XYZ file of N, CA and C in Angstrom:
774
model
N 323.803 160.218 23.737
C 323.074 159.118 24.380
C 322.288 159.673 25.577
N 320.971 159.457 25.555
C 320.136 159.983 26.625
C 319.928 158.932 27.700
N 319.893 159.368 28.924
C 319.673 158.471 30.053
C 318.218 158.540 30.487
N 317.650 157.384 30.850
C 316.291 157.358 31.377
C 316.277 157.978 32.767
N 315.216 158.696 33.098
C 315.146 159.281 34.449
C 315.120 158.181 35.503
N 315.764 158.455 36.619
C 315.826 157.488 37.709
C 314.477 157.439 38.419
N 313.958 156.231 38.637
C 312.715 156.068 39.372
C 313.049 155.968 40.851
N 312.765 157.037 41.574
C 313.129 157.118 42.978
C 311.945 156.718 43.865
N 312.227 156.129 45.039
C 311.152 155.882 46.014
C 310.502 157.201 46.409
N 309.198 157.157 46.645
C 308.476 158.389 46.963
C 308.999 158.991 48.268
N 309.001 160.326 48.327
C 309.506 161.019 49.507
C 308.466 161.101 50.611
N 307.205 160.976 50.264
C 306.155 161.077 51.262
C 304.797 160.885 50.625
N 303.805 160.559 51.434
C 302.445 160.371 50.966
C 301.494 161.122 51.884
N 300.228 161.199 51.472
C 299.265 161.991 52.249
C 299.080 161.459 53.671
N 299.167 160.125 53.943
C 299.013 159.701 55.347
C 300.083 160.270 56.279
N 301.234 160.659 55.701
C 302.285 161.228 56.550
C 301.834 162.547 57.178
N 300.927 163.260 56.493
C 300.411 164.509 57.065
C 299.444 164.242 58.217
N 298.802 163.076 58.175
C 297.839 162.716 59.211
C 298.526 162.124 60.434
N 299.719 161.521 60.214
C 300.397 160.770 61.272
C 300.618 161.570 62.561
N 301.111 162.824 62.499
C 301.301 163.559 63.766
C 300.005 163.742 64.551
N 298.913 164.004 63.830
C 297.627 164.173 64.511
C 297.128 162.837 65.062
N 297.396 161.773 64.334
C 297.023 160.441 64.820
C 297.791 160.106 66.092
N 299.075 160.458 66.118
C 299.877 160.205 67.312
C 299.350 161.009 68.493
N 299.022 162.277 68.255
C 298.482 163.114 69.332
C 297.162 162.536 69.850
N 296.276 162.159 68.940
C 294.991 161.585 69.342
C 295.202 160.269 70.084
N 296.175 159.491 69.623
C 296.465 158.224 70.293
C 296.960 158.416 71.712
N 297.815 159.411 71.905
C 298.325 159.695 73.252
C 297.188 160.163 74.164
N 296.315 161.017 73.625
C 295.190 161.517 74.427
C 294.257 160.368 74.817
N 293.908 159.517 73.857
C 293.001 158.405 74.140
C 293.639 157.389 75.087
N 294.932 157.118 74.909
C 295.611 156.181 75.804
C 295.655 156.713 77.226
N 295.900 158.022 77.359
C 295.885 158.642 78.690
C 294.494 158.597 79.298
N 293.482 158.872 78.469
C 292.101 158.791 78.944
C 291.759 157.369 79.379
N 292.223 156.379 78.596
C 291.986 154.986 78.958
C 292.651 154.617 80.267
N 293.856 155.154 80.510
C 294.550 154.913 81.774
C 293.732 155.457 82.951
N 293.214 156.662 82.778
C 292.403 157.258 83.847
C 291.098 156.480 84.049
N 290.497 156.049 82.939
C 289.257 155.278 83.041
C 289.484 153.949 83.751
N 290.652 153.348 83.531
C 290.943 152.058 84.159
C 290.934 152.166 85.681
N 291.382 153.303 86.197
C 291.474 153.470 87.648
C 290.266 154.188 88.255
N 289.590 155.009 87.431
C 288.538 155.845 87.999
C 287.132 155.499 87.522
N 287.028 154.685 86.486
C 285.710 154.421 85.906
C 285.363 152.939 85.851
N 286.292 152.118 85.404
C 285.991 150.711 85.148
C 285.812 149.931 86.442
N 284.840 149.025 86.449
C 284.586 148.182 87.612
C 285.450 146.946 87.594
N 285.356 146.106 88.628
C 284.351 146.208 89.684
C 284.782 147.059 90.870
N 286.018 147.598 90.828
C 286.516 148.250 92.036
C 286.582 149.765 91.929
N 286.513 150.291 90.690
C 286.510 151.742 90.491
C 287.680 152.444 91.169
N 288.850 151.797 91.177
C 290.046 152.421 91.710
C 290.127 152.439 93.211
N 289.188 151.785 93.895
C 289.204 151.820 95.356
C 290.333 150.967 95.901
N 290.827 151.337 97.054
C 291.848 150.534 97.736
C 291.153 149.612 98.731
N 291.695 148.434 98.927
C 291.114 147.491 99.883
C 292.179 147.099 100.891
N 291.745 146.789 102.063
C 292.627 146.359 103.141
C 292.403 144.864 103.353
N 293.358 144.072 102.878
C 293.187 142.618 102.956
C 292.297 142.143 101.831
N 291.244 141.391 102.143
C 290.297 140.876 101.165
C 288.921 141.490 101.424
N 288.255 141.934 100.356
C 286.908 142.487 100.471
C 286.049 141.947 99.341
N 284.750 141.860 99.599
C 283.788 141.427 98.594
C 283.252 142.667 97.880
N 283.607 142.818 96.607
C 283.199 143.982 95.817
C 282.562 143.475 94.533
N 281.309 143.857 94.308
C 280.629 143.424 93.094
C 280.489 141.922 93.006
N 280.360 141.254 94.142
C 280.215 139.807 94.154
C 281.513 139.059 93.946
N 282.652 139.744 94.072
C 283.959 139.135 93.838
C 284.887 139.479 94.984
N 285.625 138.478 95.449
C 286.626 138.714 96.479
C 287.832 139.400 95.844
N 288.176 140.570 96.344
C 289.198 141.407 95.727
C 290.298 141.708 96.736
N 291.556 141.628 96.260
C 292.720 142.002 97.063
C 293.496 143.078 96.326
N 294.479 143.670 97.019
C 295.278 144.716 96.384
C 295.978 144.209 95.132
N 296.503 142.984 95.170
C 297.187 142.435 94.011
C 296.225 142.283 92.838
N 295.012 141.827 93.120
C 294.025 141.662 92.061
C 293.643 142.997 91.449
N 293.571 144.038 92.269
C 293.261 145.370 91.752
C 294.267 145.764 90.675
N 295.542 145.602 90.942
C 296.574 146.011 90.004
C 296.532 145.157 88.739
N 296.318 143.857 88.895
C 296.280 142.991 87.722
C 295.104 143.359 86.823
N 293.988 143.771 87.417
C 292.852 144.191 86.606
C 293.189 145.434 85.784
N 293.948 146.333 86.353
C 294.293 147.554 85.626
C 295.281 147.260 84.496
N 296.194 146.323 84.722
C 297.138 145.938 83.674
C 296.390 145.381 82.473
N 295.280 144.670 82.722
C 294.505 144.038 81.654
C 294.070 145.043 80.591
N 293.715 146.264 80.996
C 293.189 147.239 80.052
C 294.234 147.697 79.038
N 295.494 147.404 79.283
C 296.547 147.710 78.311
C 297.137 146.436 77.708
N 297.134 145.366 78.482
C 297.672 144.092 77.991
C 296.884 143.590 76.789
N 295.585 143.603 76.876
C 294.751 143.117 75.770
C 294.863 144.013 74.528
N 294.757 145.355 74.636
C 294.892 146.187 73.432
C 296.251 146.090 72.741
N 297.363 146.060 73.499
C 298.658 145.980 72.824
C 298.799 144.645 72.104
N 298.203 143.583 72.655
C 298.229 142.292 71.969
C 297.447 142.366 70.658
N 296.286 143.013 70.676
C 295.485 143.136 69.462
C 296.182 143.997 68.410
N 296.860 145.059 68.853
C 297.611 145.893 67.902
C 298.757 145.084 67.279
N 299.411 144.252 68.068
C 300.480 143.410 67.516
C 299.929 142.449 66.475
N 298.726 141.918 66.709
C 298.103 141.029 65.729
C 297.783 141.783 64.438
N 297.271 143.012 64.565
C 296.966 143.813 63.373
C 298.215 144.116 62.563
N 299.300 144.476 63.250
C 300.556 144.759 62.561
C 301.068 143.521 61.830
N 300.943 142.363 62.442
C 301.372 141.120 61.805
C 300.482 140.784 60.606
N 299.199 141.101 60.697
C 298.297 140.855 59.570
C 298.703 141.702 58.362
N 299.032 142.975 58.594
C 299.486 143.829 57.499
C 300.842 143.367 56.967
N 301.714 142.913 57.858
C 303.008 142.388 57.414
C 302.822 141.179 56.512
N 301.889 140.312 56.863
C 301.586 139.146 56.038
C 301.045 139.579 54.677
N 300.146 140.544 54.672
C 299.574 141.044 53.418
C 300.667 141.585 52.491
N 301.547 142.421 53.025
C 302.606 142.994 52.201
C 303.629 141.931 51.792
N 303.821 140.927 52.625
C 304.734 139.831 52.265
C 304.197 139.062 51.068
N 302.898 138.790 51.072
C 302.276 138.108 49.934
C 302.373 138.963 48.677
N 302.127 140.269 48.818
C 302.243 141.169 47.667
C 303.667 141.190 47.117
N 304.656 141.159 48.012
C 306.041 141.152 47.538
C 306.358 139.861 46.787
N 305.918 138.727 47.319
C 306.172 137.460 46.637
C 305.512 137.412 45.263
N 304.372 138.102 45.131
C 303.641 138.090 43.868
C 304.234 139.057 42.842
N 304.794 140.172 43.316
C 305.232 141.229 42.392
C 306.732 141.481 42.393
N 307.422 141.077 43.476
C 308.851 141.388 43.683
C 309.109 142.893 43.714
N 308.071 143.642 44.072
C 308.186 145.093 44.223
C 308.838 145.387 45.569
N 309.970 146.087 45.545
C 310.729 146.337 46.758
C 309.943 147.160 47.779
N 309.008 147.943 47.292
C 308.214 148.767 48.196
C 307.412 147.896 49.163
N 306.879 146.784 48.684
C 306.102 145.903 49.544
C 306.982 145.224 50.597
N 308.229 144.941 50.226
C 309.155 144.381 51.213
C 309.429 145.395 52.314
N 309.573 146.663 51.918
C 309.775 147.725 52.917
C 308.557 147.853 53.828
N 307.363 147.809 53.234
C 306.130 147.892 54.042
C 306.066 146.743 55.041
N 306.392 145.531 54.577
C 306.338 144.362 55.456
C 307.360 144.485 56.581
N 308.548 144.971 56.254
C 309.590 145.105 57.274
C 309.186 146.106 58.348
N 308.630 147.233 57.934
C 308.218 148.247 58.907
C 307.067 147.717 59.770
N 306.126 146.991 59.163
C 305.038 146.393 59.944
C 305.580 145.417 60.974
N 306.592 144.656 60.609
C 307.186 143.709 61.553
C 307.903 144.454 62.674
N 308.514 145.596 62.361
C 309.143 146.397 63.409
C 308.108 146.905 64.412
N 306.976 147.387 63.892
C 305.912 147.864 64.777
C 305.351 146.704 65.592
N 305.174 145.559 64.949
C 304.652 144.393 65.677
C 305.602 143.967 66.786
N 306.908 144.053 66.537
C 307.882 143.677 67.563
C 307.741 144.570 68.792
N 307.539 145.872 68.569
C 307.360 146.802 69.696
C 306.166 146.380 70.545
N 305.050 146.095 69.887
C 303.834 145.755 70.631
C 303.866 144.329 71.177
N 304.577 143.433 70.503
C 304.746 142.080 71.048
C 305.520 142.135 72.360
N 306.594 142.932 72.388
C 307.383 143.077 73.613
C 306.527 143.715 74.717
N 305.735 144.729 74.362
C 304.844 145.352 75.354
C 303.834 144.343 75.883
N 303.348 143.472 75.006
C 302.400 142.440 75.434
C 303.047 141.476 76.416
N 304.276 141.069 76.126
C 304.970 140.144 77.018
C 305.256 140.787 78.370
N 305.635 142.072 78.355
C 305.937 142.761 79.621
C 304.671 142.898 80.470
N 303.585 143.385 79.861
C 302.346 143.528 80.626
C 301.803 142.166 81.040
N 302.001 141.153 80.192
C 301.562 139.807 80.551
C 302.323 139.251 81.737
N 303.637 139.490 81.754
C 304.443 139.036 82.893
C 304.025 139.727 84.181
N 303.738 141.027 84.095
C 303.268 141.745 85.287
C 301.915 141.205 85.755
N 301.052 140.927 84.803
C 299.750 140.357 85.134
C 299.917 139.005 85.839
N 300.792 138.170 85.276
C 301.046 136.864 85.900
C 301.547 137.020 87.330
N 302.466 137.954 87.515
C 303.075 138.102 88.840
C 302.039 138.500 89.884
N 301.151 139.444 89.522
C 300.172 139.920 90.498
C 298.948 139.009 90.588
N 298.586 138.349 89.480
C 297.381 137.525 89.465
C 297.667 136.090 89.899
N 298.775 135.526 89.403
C 299.068 134.105 89.636
C 300.210 133.887 90.617
N 300.953 134.957 90.941
C 302.048 134.825 91.895
C 303.349 134.321 91.310
N 303.444 134.205 89.970
C 304.679 133.744 89.323
C 304.979 134.679 88.153
N 306.252 134.675 87.727
C 306.649 135.486 86.580
C 306.406 134.760 85.260
N 306.368 133.446 85.315
C 306.157 132.692 84.063
C 305.572 131.334 84.385
N 304.689 130.879 83.502
C 304.168 129.515 83.561
C 303.902 129.066 82.134
N 304.093 127.781 81.886
C 303.949 127.264 80.523
C 302.468 127.004 80.218
N 301.704 128.064 80.301
C 300.285 128.028 79.978
C 300.136 128.128 78.458
N 299.100 127.508 77.839
C 299.015 127.442 76.375
C 299.151 128.775 75.663
N 298.396 129.809 76.112
C 298.469 131.078 75.377
C 299.826 131.735 75.559
N 300.387 131.672 76.734
C 301.709 132.267 76.947
C 302.756 131.576 76.083
N 302.674 130.265 75.990
C 303.657 129.511 75.212
C 303.548 129.834 73.729
N 302.322 129.867 73.202
C 302.163 130.165 71.779
C 302.568 131.605 71.469
N 302.310 132.522 72.403
C 302.706 133.914 72.152
C 304.220 134.072 72.255
N 304.855 133.306 73.135
C 306.316 133.310 73.187
C 306.900 132.820 71.874
N 306.301 131.773 71.307
C 306.745 131.278 70.001
C 306.586 132.367 68.950
N 305.465 133.105 69.012
C 305.245 134.200 68.067
C 306.337 135.256 68.188
N 306.690 135.627 69.409
C 307.745 136.615 69.607
C 309.075 136.122 69.048
N 309.384 134.853 69.234
C 310.633 134.286 68.703
C 310.631 134.291 67.175
N 309.462 134.054 66.565
C 309.370 134.101 65.107
C 309.635 135.511 64.600
N 309.067 136.515 65.287
C 309.282 137.906 64.885
C 310.760 138.282 65.020
N 311.386 137.851 66.103
C 312.818 138.116 66.275
C 313.617 137.414 65.185
N 313.238 136.180 64.859
C 313.928 135.433 63.798
C 313.825 136.145 62.458
N 312.726 136.848 62.237
C 312.534 137.612 60.999
C 313.676 138.612 60.802
N 314.009 139.339 61.865
C 315.052 140.360 61.753
C 316.450 139.737 61.742
N 316.619 138.639 62.443
C 317.903 137.939 62.383
C 318.177 137.489 60.953
N 317.150 136.934 60.291
C 317.306 136.474 58.915
C 317.586 137.639 57.970
N 316.885 138.749 58.146
C 317.108 139.899 57.261
C 318.544 140.403 57.372
N 319.079 140.415 58.578
C 320.449 140.901 58.763
C 321.490 139.906 58.276
N 321.090 138.661 58.057
C 322.044 137.631 57.646
C 322.172 137.519 56.130
N 321.263 138.152 55.371
C 321.259 138.042 53.909
C 321.460 139.430 53.308
N 322.423 139.539 52.375
C 322.749 140.825 51.771
C 321.981 141.085 50.481
N 321.726 140.049 49.691
C 321.073 140.232 48.393
C 319.609 140.626 48.613
N 319.179 141.809 48.114
C 317.865 142.352 48.476
C 316.682 141.442 48.134
N 316.653 140.915 46.908
C 315.480 140.135 46.517
C 315.396 138.822 47.286
N 316.513 138.139 47.434
C 316.504 136.878 48.184
C 316.162 137.133 49.652
N 316.698 138.219 50.211
C 316.376 138.588 51.590
C 314.879 138.851 51.738
N 314.302 139.559 50.763
C 312.880 139.855 50.810
C 312.012 138.608 50.722
N 312.427 137.656 49.868
C 311.654 136.417 49.712
C 311.669 135.608 51.009
N 312.850 135.407 51.578
C 312.938 134.630 52.816
C 312.198 135.324 53.957
N 312.355 136.648 54.034
C 311.681 137.396 55.090
C 310.166 137.328 54.925
N 309.690 137.363 53.683
C 308.253 137.280 53.434
C 307.693 135.951 53.922
N 308.436 134.875 53.707
C 307.987 133.563 54.171
C 307.871 133.545 55.697
N 308.864 134.119 56.384
C 308.810 134.182 57.850
C 307.635 135.041 58.304
N 307.379 136.145 57.586
C 306.250 137.001 57.931
C 304.920 136.277 57.812
N 304.779 135.449 56.797
C 303.550 134.671 56.625
C 303.425 133.619 57.724
N 304.534 132.984 58.071
C 304.520 131.985 59.147
C 304.106 132.633 60.469
N 304.596 133.850 60.720
C 304.219 134.560 61.953
C 302.713 134.783 62.004
N 302.120 135.123 60.850
C 300.679 135.357 60.819
C 299.911 134.065 61.085
N 300.449 132.935 60.668
C 299.785 131.652 60.920
C 299.649 131.406 62.422
N 300.613 131.887 63.200
C 300.583 131.676 64.652
C 299.583 132.597 65.355
N 299.157 133.677 64.680
C 298.254 134.641 65.320
C 296.920 134.013 65.707
N 296.182 133.369 64.784
C 294.902 132.767 65.212
C 295.095 131.663 66.244
N 296.251 130.994 66.224
C 296.530 129.976 67.240
C 296.633 130.631 68.616
N 297.370 131.762 68.681
C 297.487 132.493 69.954
C 296.128 132.963 70.446
N 295.281 133.402 69.521
C 293.993 133.974 69.903
C 293.009 132.899 70.356
N 293.056 131.720 69.719
C 292.033 130.699 69.969
C 292.486 129.595 70.907
N 293.769 129.608 71.310
C 294.285 128.450 72.035
C 293.572 128.231 73.363
N 293.167 129.308 74.046
C 292.488 129.116 75.329
C 291.074 128.596 75.143
N 290.543 128.701 73.928
C 289.242 128.102 73.643
C 289.395 126.650 73.199
N 290.492 126.385 72.463
C 290.735 125.028 72.004
C 291.287 124.146 73.117
N 292.150 124.731 73.963
C 292.732 123.997 75.093
C 292.337 124.739 76.367
N 291.279 124.324 77.036
C 290.835 125.038 78.251
C 291.961 125.166 79.262
N 292.108 126.384 79.810
C 293.163 126.651 80.782
C 292.544 127.103 82.089
N 293.151 126.677 83.165
C 292.631 127.064 84.465
C 293.177 128.376 84.957
N 294.118 128.982 84.212
C 294.736 130.213 84.690
C 294.456 131.405 83.779
N 294.510 131.222 82.453
C 294.315 132.345 81.544
C 292.832 132.471 81.215
N 292.213 133.617 81.541
C 290.779 133.759 81.319
C 290.441 133.940 79.850
N 289.239 133.541 79.469
C 288.682 133.824 78.156
C 287.778 135.037 78.321
N 288.214 136.183 77.813
C 287.539 137.444 78.112
C 286.407 137.730 77.142
N 286.666 137.564 75.826
C 285.672 137.933 74.827
C 284.632 136.828 74.697
N 283.724 136.803 75.607
C 282.631 135.845 75.589
C 281.438 136.513 76.257
N 280.286 135.892 76.188
C 279.087 136.467 76.783
C 279.264 136.601 78.291
N 279.142 137.823 78.776
C 279.305 138.058 80.202
C 280.739 138.204 80.639
N 281.687 138.194 79.683
C 283.093 138.262 80.066
C 283.510 139.633 80.548
N 282.894 140.692 80.004
C 283.221 142.054 80.409
C 281.936 142.841 80.608
N 281.931 143.679 81.625
C 280.813 144.584 81.826
C 280.932 145.764 80.869
N 279.889 146.605 80.817
C 279.894 147.722 79.889
C 281.017 148.710 80.139
N 281.270 149.026 81.414
C 282.326 149.993 81.715
C 283.706 149.418 81.398
N 283.881 148.114 81.611
C 285.150 147.485 81.245
C 285.343 147.495 79.737
N 284.276 147.171 78.991
C 284.363 147.170 77.535
C 284.662 148.547 76.981
N 284.067 149.576 77.564
C 284.321 150.941 77.126
C 285.771 151.332 77.366
N 286.304 150.964 78.511
C 287.694 151.284 78.832
C 288.652 150.580 77.877
N 288.401 149.308 77.615
C 289.235 148.560 76.666
C 289.156 149.194 75.283
N 287.951 149.610 74.855
C 287.782 150.210 73.537
C 288.571 151.512 73.404
N 288.536 152.352 74.449
C 289.282 153.613 74.414
C 290.785 153.356 74.335
N 291.271 152.422 75.166
C 292.697 152.082 75.137
C 293.095 151.503 73.786
N 292.232 150.633 73.241
C 292.534 150.018 71.946
C 292.578 151.057 70.837
N 291.621 151.980 70.831
C 291.617 153.031 69.809
C 292.877 153.890 69.912
N 293.252 154.256 71.134
C 294.452 155.066 71.319
C 295.708 154.362 70.853
N 295.858 153.089 71.210
C 297.061 152.352 70.839
C 297.086 152.028 69.349
N 295.917 151.837 68.745
C 295.862 151.654 67.286
C 296.374 152.894 66.573
N 295.951 154.055 67.037
C 296.409 155.307 66.435
C 297.911 155.498 66.638
N 298.404 155.148 67.812
C 299.844 155.238 68.066
C 300.602 154.298 67.130
N 300.098 153.070 66.975
C 300.741 152.117 66.077
C 300.752 152.606 64.638
N 299.632 153.180 64.188
C 299.561 153.724 62.827
C 300.562 154.853 62.637
N 300.630 155.767 63.611
C 301.552 156.900 63.504
C 303.004 156.424 63.480
N 303.337 155.467 64.343
C 304.704 154.942 64.348
C 305.051 154.303 63.014
N 304.084 153.594 62.436
C 304.321 152.968 61.127
C 304.610 154.021 60.066
N 303.793 155.066 60.027
C 303.994 156.090 59.005
C 305.319 156.832 59.190
N 305.673 157.164 60.431
C 306.949 157.841 60.682
C 308.118 156.965 60.233
N 308.072 155.710 60.623
C 309.164 154.794 60.286
C 309.212 154.510 58.782
N 308.049 154.335 58.172
C 308.008 154.063 56.731
C 308.585 155.236 55.938
N 308.220 156.448 56.323
C 308.746 157.616 55.622
C 310.253 157.718 55.796
N 310.743 157.420 57.001
C 312.188 157.459 57.224
C 312.912 156.447 56.341
N 312.391 155.225 56.274
C 313.036 154.185 55.468
C 312.997 154.539 53.988
N 311.865 155.037 53.511
C 311.762 155.387 52.094
C 312.675 156.556 51.733
N 312.861 157.504 52.653
C 313.797 158.597 52.386
C 315.232 158.070 52.332
N 315.550 157.101 53.194
C 316.872 156.485 53.127
C 317.068 155.753 51.803
N 316.038 155.050 51.351
C 316.126 154.350 50.068
C 316.238 155.341 48.911
N 315.534 156.450 49.017
C 315.608 157.484 47.984
C 317.020 158.068 47.907
N 317.598 158.341 49.089
C 318.961 158.865 49.128
C 319.951 157.868 48.554
N 319.771 156.575 48.888
C 320.678 155.552 48.371
C 320.556 155.417 46.856
N 319.332 155.535 46.339
C 319.133 155.467 44.888
C 319.828 156.627 44.184
N 319.774 157.802 44.778
C 320.466 158.962 44.197
C 321.978 158.765 44.220
N 322.501 158.224 45.333
C 323.939 157.965 45.411
C 324.373 156.954 44.359
N 323.565 155.920 44.170
C 323.905 154.904 43.163
C 323.899 155.500 41.764
N 322.953 156.386 41.481
C 322.892 157.005 40.164
C 324.090 157.923 39.939
N 324.497 158.647 40.980
C 325.676 159.511 40.849
C 326.919 158.672 40.569
N 327.058 157.553 41.244
C 328.201 156.672 41.024
C 328.221 156.136 39.600
N 327.045 155.796 39.068
C 326.966 155.296 37.693
C 327.379 156.383 36.708
N 326.919 157.615 36.939
C 327.265 158.724 36.053
C 328.764 159.013 36.086
N 329.349 158.927 37.268
C 330.788 159.177 37.401
C 331.594 158.096 36.693
N 331.126 156.855 36.730
C 331.833 155.764 36.059
C 331.782 155.911 34.535
N 330.715 156.538 34.028
C 330.557 156.709 32.577
C 331.435 157.837 32.028
N 331.869 158.715 32.906
C 332.687 159.843 32.436
C 334.102 159.403 32.132
């Protein structure tokens, strides 16, 4: 009696070879963006002020200086979290359509990456609030919707750990992943739909000067590359674990047949 060869999860793919270089490039660009935020981007160009000063037609204080610098990382990490959630939603839909376990793994890893950047967004947002608004938290529309998004992402992992059966766990997790993506455009558009007196609308005509836009672009490119590299490293680790588990299961089956 001949046995069919075991179909094992792949050990690696060509993007895994690119991932280390992507991580290096991401670190370099993120560092460059940090330097640009303090040395290049206006309106203060990293200058220190004593009390209140009029710079570039704007009254600027030391607290405002710091909050402006936080912005150059707060906005990019939020956008990276949205991208990760978009890919998680895509793979969740693919899993529901095919029941291919690989897509469930892709969605799970994307949600892990999104959780990292969601937490970074909340931390930088809290720092921004403290220096810009003088409080650690306020129930402002965008903050509230993003908090809900973070709770949904956390609920995703709570649900996965609560269900043992792989296919049922994947189906329920996929539904949560899709729900999380539904909240993304709400988080992005809420300050336009519900005008807020505290949270600025940045991406609009005249919202950013050229040097500010360049700094944000450099930081965003760097953090996107970091997010991609983290995804590939984590995905390869998970697939190798699945490959090892598949081999162990096959050995157990062979031993039972003897």
